[in-house]
Short mmCIF file of C-alpha atoms and ligand atoms in Angstrom, two decimals:
data_model
loop_
_atom_site.label_atom_id
_atom_site.label_comp_id
_atom_site.label_asym_id
_atom_site.label_seq_id
_atom_site.Cartn_x
_atom_site.Cartn_y
_atom_site.Cartn_z
CA MET E 1 0.00 0.00 0.00
CA ALA E 2 2.72 2.48 0.97
CA ASN E 3 5.36 3.29 -1.60
CA ASP E 4 9.08 2.93 -0.87
CA THR E 5 9.94 6.59 -1.35
CA ALA E 6 8.98 7.67 2.16
CA TYR E 7 8.79 6.40 5.71
CA GLN E 8 8.01 7.68 9.18
CA LYS E 9 10.76 8.21 11.73
CA CYS E 10 10.75 9.16 15.40
CA ILE E 11 12.51 12.51 15.98
CA ASN E 12 14.06 11.37 19.25
CA PRO E 13 17.67 10.39 18.36
CA ALA E 14 17.76 7.90 21.23
CA CYS E 15 14.83 6.04 19.65
CA ALA E 16 14.87 6.88 15.91
CA ALA E 17 12.39 4.08 15.21
CA GLU E 18 11.17 3.81 11.62
CA PHE E 19 7.76 2.83 10.26
CA ASP E 20 6.30 2.64 6.78
CA CYS E 21 3.75 5.18 5.61
CA GLY E 22 0.98 2.60 5.52
CA GLN E 23 0.41 3.03 9.23
CA ALA E 24 -1.63 5.78 10.88
CA MET E 25 0.05 6.90 14.07
CA PHE E 26 0.34 10.29 15.62
CA LYS E 27 3.17 9.52 18.02
CA CYS E 28 6.03 7.08 18.05
CA PRO E 29 4.59 3.80 19.42
CA ASN E 30 7.98 3.02 21.00
CA CYS E 31 8.76 6.19 22.93
CA GLY E 32 5.80 8.56 22.45
CA ASP E 33 7.82 11.28 20.71
CA LEU E 34 6.87 13.10 17.51
CA LEU E 35 7.17 11.49 14.08
CA ASP E 36 8.71 12.92 10.92
CA ILE E 37 8.21 11.93 7.30
CA LYS E 38 11.56 11.04 5.75
CA TYR E 39 12.29 10.47 2.08
CA ASN E 40 14.51 8.11 0.14
CA TRP E 41 15.57 10.93 -2.16
CA ASP E 42 17.52 8.57 -4.40
CA LYS E 43 14.21 6.89 -5.33
CA ILE E 44 12.46 10.17 -6.16
CA GLU E 45 12.71 12.38 -9.22
CA VAL E 46 14.12 15.41 -7.44
CA PRO E 47 14.51 18.47 -9.67
CA HIS E 48 17.91 20.07 -10.08
CA LYS E 49 16.43 23.52 -9.66
CA MET E 50 13.30 24.85 -8.00
CA SER E 51 12.34 26.54 -11.29
CA TYR E 52 11.52 23.01 -12.55
CA PHE E 53 8.14 23.51 -10.84
CA SER E 54 7.31 26.55 -13.00
CA LYS E 55 6.47 24.27 -15.91
CA ARG E 56 3.47 22.90 -14.01
CA TRP E 57 1.68 26.23 -14.44
CA ALA E 58 1.28 25.25 -18.09
CA THR E 59 -0.49 21.99 -17.25
CA ARG E 60 -3.03 23.29 -14.78
CA ASP E 61 -5.78 21.18 -16.34
CA ASN E 62 -4.21 18.37 -14.30
CA ARG E 63 -5.70 19.07 -10.87
CA PHE E 64 -2.51 18.03 -9.10
CA ASP E 65 -0.59 20.60 -11.10
CA PHE E 66 -3.30 23.14 -10.27
CA SER E 67 -3.00 22.46 -6.53
CA GLY E 68 -0.54 24.81 -4.84
CA VAL E 69 0.47 21.84 -2.68
CA TRP E 70 0.69 18.92 -5.11
CA ARG E 71 2.40 21.03 -7.77
CA PHE E 72 5.43 20.39 -5.55
CA ARG E 73 4.66 16.67 -5.09
CA ASN E 74 8.24 15.56 -5.74
CA LEU E 75 9.10 17.15 -2.39
CA LEU E 76 6.29 15.41 -0.50
CA ASN E 77 6.28 12.13 -2.29
CA PHE E 78 4.62 9.81 0.21
CA CYS E 79 1.59 8.59 -1.74
CA GLU E 80 0.49 7.58 -5.17
CA ASP E 81 -1.80 9.72 -7.34
CA LYS E 82 -4.78 7.46 -6.75
CA TYR E 83 -4.93 8.33 -3.03
CA ARG E 84 -4.53 12.08 -3.44
CA VAL E 85 -7.30 14.37 -2.27
CA SER E 86 -7.35 17.89 -3.66
CA ILE E 87 -9.96 20.63 -3.69
CA GLY E 88 -7.90 23.39 -5.25
CA GLU E 89 -5.88 24.43 -2.19
CA GLY E 90 -2.85 26.67 -2.24
CA GLN E 91 -4.00 29.29 -4.80
CA THR E 92 -2.40 31.95 -2.65
CA ILE E 93 -0.48 35.10 -3.41
CA LEU E 94 2.55 36.83 -2.04
CA GLN E 95 1.61 40.48 -1.96
CA GLN E 96 4.41 43.01 -2.00
CA ASN E 97 2.97 45.65 0.27
CA SER E 98 4.70 49.01 0.12
CA LEU E 99 1.99 50.82 2.08
CA VAL E 100 2.29 48.64 5.16
CA ALA E 101 6.08 48.72 4.72
CA LYS E 102 6.05 52.52 4.76
CA GLU E 103 3.95 52.57 7.94
CA LEU E 104 6.65 50.37 9.49
CA SER E 105 9.42 52.64 8.13
CA MET E 106 10.79 49.78 6.03
CA ASN E 107 12.13 49.90 2.52
CA PRO E 108 8.80 49.86 0.57
CA LYS E 109 10.05 47.00 -1.59
CA SER E 110 11.03 44.78 1.33
CA LEU E 111 7.73 43.62 2.79
CA PHE E 112 5.77 40.65 1.42
CA LEU E 113 2.51 39.28 2.77
CA GLN E 114 1.85 35.61 2.04
CA TYR E 115 -1.93 35.55 2.06
CA GLU E 116 -3.21 32.11 3.02
CA GLY E 117 -6.78 33.36 3.47
CA LEU E 118 -7.40 32.52 -0.19
CA ASN E 119 -7.52 28.79 0.55
CA PRO E 120 -10.86 26.93 0.14
CA SER E 121 -11.65 27.04 3.87
CA GLY E 122 -10.03 30.46 4.32
CA SER E 123 -6.85 29.49 6.16
CA PHE E 124 -3.44 27.88 5.69
CA LYS E 125 -4.80 24.65 7.18
CA ASP E 126 -5.91 23.39 3.77
CA ASN E 127 -2.26 22.95 2.76
CA GLY E 128 -1.91 20.43 5.55
CA MET E 129 -5.32 18.80 5.16
CA THR E 130 -4.87 17.90 1.50
CA ALA E 131 -1.74 15.96 2.51
CA ALA E 132 -3.16 14.38 5.67
CA PHE E 133 -6.45 13.39 4.01
CA SER E 134 -4.50 11.81 1.16
CA HIS E 135 -2.75 9.69 3.77
CA ALA E 136 -6.10 8.99 5.49
CA VAL E 137 -7.49 7.70 2.18
CA MET E 138 -4.32 5.64 1.65
CA VAL E 139 -4.80 3.88 5.01
CA ASP E 140 -8.54 3.52 4.35
CA ALA E 141 -9.66 5.65 7.30
CA LYS E 142 -13.43 5.90 7.64
CA SER E 143 -13.75 8.43 10.43
CA CYS E 144 -11.52 11.25 11.63
CA ALA E 145 -11.24 13.85 14.38
CA CYS E 146 -9.39 16.96 15.51
CA ALA E 147 -9.21 19.46 18.34
CA SER E 148 -9.31 23.05 17.21
CA THR E 149 -9.31 26.73 17.94
CA GLY E 150 -11.45 26.94 14.80
CA ASN E 151 -9.55 26.83 11.54
CA THR E 152 -8.48 23.21 11.81
CA SER E 153 -12.07 22.20 12.44
CA ALA E 154 -13.27 24.17 9.39
CA ALA E 155 -10.61 22.62 7.14
CA VAL E 156 -11.13 19.09 8.50
CA ALA E 157 -14.89 19.35 8.04
CA LEU E 158 -14.49 20.59 4.47
CA TYR E 159 -12.01 17.90 3.40
CA ALA E 160 -13.84 15.13 5.27
CA HIS E 161 -17.09 15.88 3.54
CA SER E 162 -15.33 16.13 0.17
CA CYS E 163 -14.00 12.61 0.54
CA GLY E 164 -16.98 11.08 2.25
CA MET E 165 -15.38 10.58 5.64
CA LYS E 166 -17.15 11.06 8.97
CA CYS E 167 -15.60 13.71 11.17
CA THR E 168 -15.80 14.90 14.75
CA VAL E 169 -14.30 18.19 15.86
CA PHE E 170 -13.58 19.24 19.45
CA ILE E 171 -13.67 22.91 20.35
CA GLY E 172 -13.41 24.73 23.66
CA THR E 173 -16.65 26.36 24.83
CA GLY E 174 -16.70 30.07 23.99
CA ARG E 175 -13.18 29.93 22.53
CA ILE E 176 -13.97 29.86 18.82
CA ALA E 177 -14.58 32.73 16.40
CA PHE E 178 -18.01 32.56 14.79
CA GLY E 179 -16.79 32.48 11.18
CA LYS E 180 -14.97 29.24 11.96
CA LEU E 181 -17.75 27.65 14.01
CA SER E 182 -20.22 28.42 11.23
CA GLN E 183 -17.99 26.56 8.75
CA ALA E 184 -17.69 23.41 10.88
CA MET E 185 -21.47 23.25 11.28
CA ASP E 186 -22.19 24.05 7.65
CA TYR E 187 -19.74 21.42 6.36
CA GLY E 188 -21.53 18.87 8.50
CA ALA E 189 -18.97 18.10 11.21
CA ASN E 190 -20.06 16.40 14.38
CA THR E 191 -19.10 19.37 16.59
CA ILE E 192 -18.38 18.75 20.27
CA GLN E 193 -17.91 21.76 22.51
CA ILE E 194 -15.85 20.77 25.52
CA GLN E 195 -15.95 22.83 28.70
CA GLY E 196 -12.33 23.79 28.58
CA ASP E 197 -9.68 25.36 26.38
CA PHE E 198 -7.79 24.10 23.30
CA ASP E 199 -5.22 22.24 25.40
CA ASP E 200 -8.04 20.30 27.11
CA CYS E 201 -9.55 19.47 23.69
CA MET E 202 -6.16 18.38 22.37
CA LYS E 203 -5.74 15.93 25.23
CA GLN E 204 -9.26 14.52 24.85
CA VAL E 205 -9.03 14.08 21.10
CA GLN E 206 -5.85 12.01 21.37
CA ASP E 207 -7.49 9.68 23.87
CA VAL E 208 -10.66 9.45 21.79
CA CYS E 209 -8.70 8.69 18.61
CA THR E 210 -6.72 5.97 20.36
CA LYS E 211 -9.83 4.39 21.91
CA LEU E 212 -12.05 4.56 18.83
CA GLY E 213 -9.38 4.19 16.13
CA LEU E 214 -10.22 7.55 14.55
CA TYR E 215 -7.76 9.22 12.19
CA LEU E 216 -6.25 12.30 13.92
CA LEU E 217 -5.87 15.47 11.91
CA ASN E 218 -4.09 17.81 14.27
CA SER E 219 -0.56 18.88 13.43
CA LEU E 220 0.77 15.98 15.51
CA ASN E 221 0.01 14.18 12.27
CA PRO E 222 3.33 14.32 10.37
CA PHE E 223 1.68 14.08 6.94
CA ARG E 224 -0.14 17.34 7.58
CA LEU E 225 3.13 19.17 8.06
CA GLU E 226 4.38 17.88 4.72
CA GLY E 227 1.59 19.83 3.02
CA GLN E 228 2.37 22.95 5.03
CA LYS E 229 5.95 22.95 3.72
CA THR E 230 4.56 24.15 0.40
CA ILE E 231 3.71 27.59 1.86
CA MET E 232 7.46 28.18 1.82
CA TYR E 233 7.84 26.81 -1.71
CA ARG E 234 5.20 29.26 -2.92
CA ILE E 235 6.91 32.18 -1.21
CA ILE E 236 10.21 31.49 -2.91
CA GLU E 237 8.43 30.76 -6.19
CA GLN E 238 6.83 34.22 -6.08
CA LEU E 239 10.20 35.77 -5.33
CA GLY E 240 11.53 34.33 -8.59
CA TRP E 241 12.87 31.27 -6.76
CA GLU E 242 14.86 33.42 -4.37
CA VAL E 243 14.80 32.98 -0.61
CA PRO E 244 13.78 35.97 1.54
CA ASP E 245 15.88 37.08 4.50
CA TRP E 246 13.12 36.50 7.03
CA ILE E 247 9.96 34.49 7.43
CA VAL E 248 7.60 35.78 10.13
CA VAL E 249 4.87 33.46 11.35
CA PRO E 250 2.40 33.35 14.25
CA GLY E 251 3.04 30.57 16.77
CA GLY E 252 0.20 28.49 18.20
CA ASN E 253 0.48 24.71 18.14
CA LEU E 254 3.74 25.30 16.21
CA GLY E 255 2.93 23.14 13.20
CA ASN E 256 3.73 25.84 10.65
CA SER E 257 7.06 26.86 12.13
CA SER E 258 8.01 23.16 12.36
CA ALA E 259 7.01 22.53 8.75
CA PHE E 260 8.86 25.61 7.51
CA GLY E 261 12.08 24.57 9.24
CA LYS E 262 11.79 21.09 7.71
CA ALA E 263 11.11 22.55 4.26
CA PHE E 264 14.24 24.68 4.34
CA ALA E 265 16.45 21.95 5.83
CA GLU E 266 15.39 19.61 3.01
CA LEU E 267 15.80 22.21 0.24
CA LYS E 268 19.29 22.99 1.52
CA GLU E 269 20.18 19.29 1.76
CA LEU E 270 19.00 18.78 -1.83
CA GLY E 271 21.01 21.77 -3.03
CA LEU E 272 17.84 23.56 -4.21
CA ILE E 273 18.53 26.73 -2.19
CA ASN E 274 21.80 28.25 -1.14
CA LYS E 275 20.64 30.02 1.99
CA ILE E 276 18.12 29.39 4.72
CA PRO E 277 16.03 32.39 5.80
CA ARG E 278 15.76 33.35 9.43
CA LEU E 279 12.50 32.53 11.17
CA ALA E 280 10.66 34.82 13.60
CA ILE E 281 7.85 33.12 15.51
CA ILE E 282 5.36 35.45 17.18
CA ASN E 283 3.26 34.41 20.15
CA ALA E 284 0.48 36.38 21.80
CA ASP E 285 1.37 37.63 25.29
CA GLY E 286 -1.51 35.64 26.74
CA ALA E 287 -0.26 32.36 25.21
CA ASP E 288 3.51 32.68 25.24
CA THR E 289 4.81 29.27 26.31
CA LEU E 290 7.34 29.10 23.46
CA THR E 291 8.67 32.60 24.11
CA ASP E 292 9.05 31.90 27.81
CA LEU E 293 10.72 28.51 27.30
CA VAL E 294 13.15 29.73 24.64
CA ASN E 295 13.99 33.24 25.83
CA ASN E 296 13.81 32.80 29.60
CA LYS E 297 14.32 29.08 30.28
CA LYS E 298 16.87 28.76 27.45
CA LEU E 299 15.30 25.62 26.00
CA THR E 300 17.02 24.52 22.77
CA TRP E 301 16.89 21.68 20.25
CA ASN E 302 20.30 20.47 21.37
CA ASN E 303 20.70 17.99 18.48
CA GLY E 304 17.42 16.38 19.40
CA ASN E 305 18.30 15.93 23.06
CA VAL E 306 15.76 18.47 24.29
CA ASP E 307 15.83 18.99 28.06
CA GLU E 308 12.40 17.54 28.87
CA LYS E 309 12.77 18.42 32.55
CA ILE E 310 12.41 22.09 31.69
CA ILE E 311 9.23 21.42 29.69
CA ASN E 312 7.70 19.12 32.31
CA GLU E 313 8.38 21.57 35.13
CA TYR E 314 6.89 24.36 33.06
CA TYR E 315 3.72 22.39 32.33
CA ASP E 316 3.43 21.16 35.93
CA ASN E 317 3.54 24.77 37.00
CA LEU E 318 0.78 25.71 34.53
CA THR E 319 -1.32 22.88 35.97
CA ALA E 320 -0.62 23.94 39.56
CA MET E 321 -1.72 27.51 38.71
CA ASN E 322 -4.77 26.18 36.90
CA TYR E 323 -3.54 28.36 34.03
CA SER E 324 -5.57 28.87 30.90
CA PRO E 325 -4.22 31.03 28.05
CA HIS E 326 -6.16 34.13 26.96
CA THR E 327 -5.76 36.25 23.87
CA ILE E 328 -7.92 38.07 21.37
CA ALA E 329 -6.07 36.00 18.75
CA SER E 330 -8.13 32.93 19.62
CA ALA E 331 -6.45 30.84 16.89
CA ILE E 332 -3.18 30.84 18.85
CA GLU E 333 -4.65 30.62 22.34
CA ILE E 334 -2.58 27.55 23.19
CA SER E 335 -0.27 26.98 26.15
CA ARG E 336 0.94 23.41 25.52
CA PRO E 337 2.00 23.42 21.86
CA VAL E 338 2.22 19.84 20.63
CA ASN E 339 4.97 20.53 18.09
CA LEU E 340 7.25 22.27 20.57
CA LYS E 341 10.23 19.99 19.90
CA LYS E 342 9.99 20.20 16.12
CA CYS E 343 9.69 23.96 16.44
CA LEU E 344 12.92 24.04 18.48
CA ARG E 345 14.53 22.15 15.60
CA ALA E 346 13.20 24.76 13.14
CA ILE E 347 14.64 27.55 15.31
CA ASP E 348 17.95 25.74 15.21
CA VAL E 349 17.85 25.22 11.41
CA CYS E 350 16.73 28.79 10.66
CA ASN E 351 18.64 30.68 13.35
CA GLY E 352 15.18 31.59 14.57
CA ILE E 353 13.88 33.93 17.19
CA VAL E 354 10.73 34.06 19.25
CA MET E 355 8.78 36.89 20.83
CA ALA E 356 5.31 37.78 22.08
CA VAL E 357 3.03 40.75 21.37
CA SER E 358 0.04 42.18 23.23
CA ASP E 359 -3.60 42.01 22.16
CA ASP E 360 -3.66 45.78 21.56
CA GLU E 361 -0.66 45.48 19.25
CA ILE E 362 -2.35 42.62 17.40
CA ARG E 363 -5.56 44.65 16.97
CA ASP E 364 -3.68 47.66 15.55
CA ALA E 365 -1.55 45.48 13.25
CA LYS E 366 -4.67 43.73 12.01
CA ALA E 367 -6.32 47.04 11.17
CA LEU E 368 -3.16 48.21 9.41
CA ILE E 369 -3.19 45.09 7.23
CA GLY E 370 -6.91 45.58 6.64
CA LYS E 371 -6.39 49.18 5.58
CA PHE E 372 -3.54 48.57 3.17
CA GLY E 373 -3.48 44.86 2.50
CA LEU E 374 -5.86 41.99 1.95
CA GLY E 375 -7.17 41.71 5.50
CA CYS E 376 -6.54 38.87 7.91
CA GLU E 377 -7.68 37.43 11.22
CA PRO E 378 -6.09 38.49 14.54
CA ALA E 379 -3.56 35.62 14.88
CA SER E 380 -2.15 36.40 11.43
CA ALA E 381 -1.61 40.03 12.39
CA ALA E 382 0.72 38.99 15.22
CA THR E 383 3.33 38.81 12.43
CA ILE E 384 3.19 42.53 11.65
CA ALA E 385 2.94 43.42 15.35
CA GLY E 386 6.11 41.39 15.96
CA LEU E 387 7.88 42.77 12.90
CA LYS E 388 7.38 46.29 14.24
CA TYR E 389 9.42 45.39 17.33
CA LEU E 390 12.08 43.52 15.40
CA LEU E 391 12.61 46.49 13.09
CA ALA E 392 12.70 48.89 16.03
CA ASP E 393 15.38 46.97 17.92
CA GLY E 394 17.43 46.39 14.76
CA THR E 395 17.01 42.59 14.74
CA ILE E 396 15.55 42.95 11.24
CA GLY E 397 17.13 45.56 8.96
CA LYS E 398 14.76 47.85 7.04
CA ASP E 399 16.18 46.68 3.70
CA GLU E 400 15.94 42.98 4.50
CA ARG E 401 13.31 41.05 2.56
CA VAL E 402 10.61 39.89 4.95
CA ALA E 403 7.73 37.51 4.20
CA CYS E 404 4.94 37.52 6.79
CA VAL E 405 2.57 34.57 6.65
CA LEU E 406 -1.03 35.81 6.96
CA THR E 407 -2.52 32.54 8.07
CA GLY E 408 -6.27 33.22 7.98
CA HIS E 409 -8.96 35.26 6.26
CA GLN E 410 -10.28 38.52 7.67
CA LEU E 411 -13.89 37.25 7.76
CA LYS E 412 -13.02 34.39 10.12
CA ASP E 413 -13.44 36.62 13.15
CA PRO E 414 -15.64 39.65 12.33
CA ASN E 415 -16.37 40.40 16.00
CA VAL E 416 -12.79 41.43 16.76
CA THR E 417 -12.76 43.69 13.69
CA VAL E 418 -16.13 45.32 14.34
CA ASN E 419 -15.40 45.92 18.03
CA TYR E 420 -12.01 47.48 17.23
CA HIS E 421 -13.54 50.00 14.86
CA LYS E 422 -16.85 50.66 16.58
CA ASP E 423 -15.35 51.04 20.07
CA LYS E 424 -12.42 53.12 18.78
CA MET E 425 -9.88 50.79 20.30
CA GLY E 426 -6.78 51.86 18.37
CA GLN E 427 -5.05 54.20 15.99
CA TYR E 428 -6.67 52.77 12.85
CA SER E 429 -10.23 52.61 14.22
CA ASN E 430 -12.72 53.62 11.56
CA ALA E 431 -16.15 53.66 13.22
CA PRO E 432 -19.32 53.98 11.18
CA ILE E 433 -20.95 57.41 11.46
CA GLU E 434 -24.61 57.58 12.47
CA ALA E 435 -26.68 59.63 10.06
CA GLU E 436 -30.26 60.76 9.88
CA ASN E 437 -32.17 59.61 6.84
CA ASP E 438 -31.76 63.06 5.27
CA LEU E 439 -29.83 63.97 2.10
CA GLU E 440 -28.42 67.29 3.39
CA GLN E 441 -27.25 65.67 6.62
CA ILE E 442 -25.70 62.74 4.77
CA ILE E 443 -23.80 65.02 2.35
CA LYS E 444 -22.35 66.97 5.28
CA LEU E 445 -20.91 63.76 6.69
CA ILE E 446 -18.98 62.84 3.52
CA LYS E 447 -15.43 64.02 4.00
N1 F0G X 501 -2.91 31.33 12.54
C1 F0G X 501 -4.14 30.82 12.41
C2 F0G X 501 -5.15 31.59 11.65
C3 F0G X 501 -4.45 29.58 13.01
O1 F0G X 501 -5.67 29.06 12.89
C4 F0G X 501 -3.46 28.90 13.75
C5 F0G X 501 -3.73 27.63 14.40
C6 F0G X 501 -2.19 29.48 13.83
C7 F0G X 501 -1.95 30.68 13.21
C8 F0G X 501 -1.10 28.81 14.56
O2 F0G X 501 -0.47 27.89 13.75
O3 F0G X 501 -0.49 25.92 15.22
O4 F0G X 501 0.90 26.00 13.18
O5 F0G X 501 1.47 27.39 15.17
N2 F0G X 501 -4.87 27.13 14.55
C9 F0G X 501 -5.14 25.81 15.06
C10 F0G X 501 -6.59 25.46 14.91
C11 F0G X 501 -4.57 25.51 16.36
O6 F0G X 501 -7.10 24.62 15.66
O7 F0G X 501 -7.25 25.99 14.01
P1 F0G X 501 0.43 26.72 14.37
#
């Protein structure tokens, strides 16, 4: 069933167990650590240059060439065509945004916004789901599940219904933006609201999947991350196959940052790029586990020998305090990120940095992107809020080329947007003006 081009491997160097891709697991059965997808590159047709992929634009009548994920299938070659699921994901654009750049006092040509809101379910998640669902079909899964702050549930529901699979999504009560909840319900997901936060849902869904044999679609699933690598391929494609100096990404469950680090490590190993960009991962202040662990507790990848004592003590402390994360950027309201270790590896590969921004900074950055860009949801705007700091303290030079990943569509969370403008919460607030139903009065109000 599985082909011989790829296999699964435990990331813990002391274990390093290997499994074929015909098995559905979301953790190493030997030691419980995370799994990676590895490739036998000598058995794959690997292009000599990234520009090889440009030719697939000419054959877009083949739906796998049309897909912004499968167009790069040589670099995520874990399944045969017949298992592939695709609904047109990855038709995204990298917008050079001189107006936002000017507001940030950057070189107007240096800022690029990778807009993932154009995906079928309105967020970057579809990149991962097309890959994970292809694997689910390959292993003949009948029913699947995920925990979610909203976007994962929307994407899972959409892909599940498109391939006739049952799905159950777990969300924390009151923790999900309405745009996302409406999608899960509309796409027909069995939606379970747990009294708790995302971390509680994440724990429950793992137990439920193990007990009931459901296919898990959170980013613990290593096949999902393979699809998310393509966000980086599309950025460099749109830069004429050049690598930017920086990638800026919001950090939640840390799937994206992990996938991006893996993408660049592989491209470098294959000789397809000559430099690896630096990675800046931005947390929200109210959900800043990664920032705290990396910047204050000095947690590092350490060649795979991550100091688990530091992590366990940190989590024990959260439990003792009965801590629950809180941020307006509900998508990244996560305090126990499941991909923490892989993210540490990405930081190591990309000479990465981590920081956190406040909710007020996220709101202002979101309105700035709305005013001059394509609009995005709050979590995505953490990138621009973080970039502002990194420019100010000189970490990022104003002439360096920066690509910020705008992970989700503006309409995912209209409440945050409307409240910001209507309640005049920040410098870009643009409240509607009340007018009498009178022509003279209305004309006076038009500036
Ligand atoms: N941005 C958006 C819009 C998201 O929905 C998420 C994660 C992230 C950023 C964080 O990405 O987990 O790869 O670090 N949302 C998940 C969900 C957790 O359930 O929809 P990450």
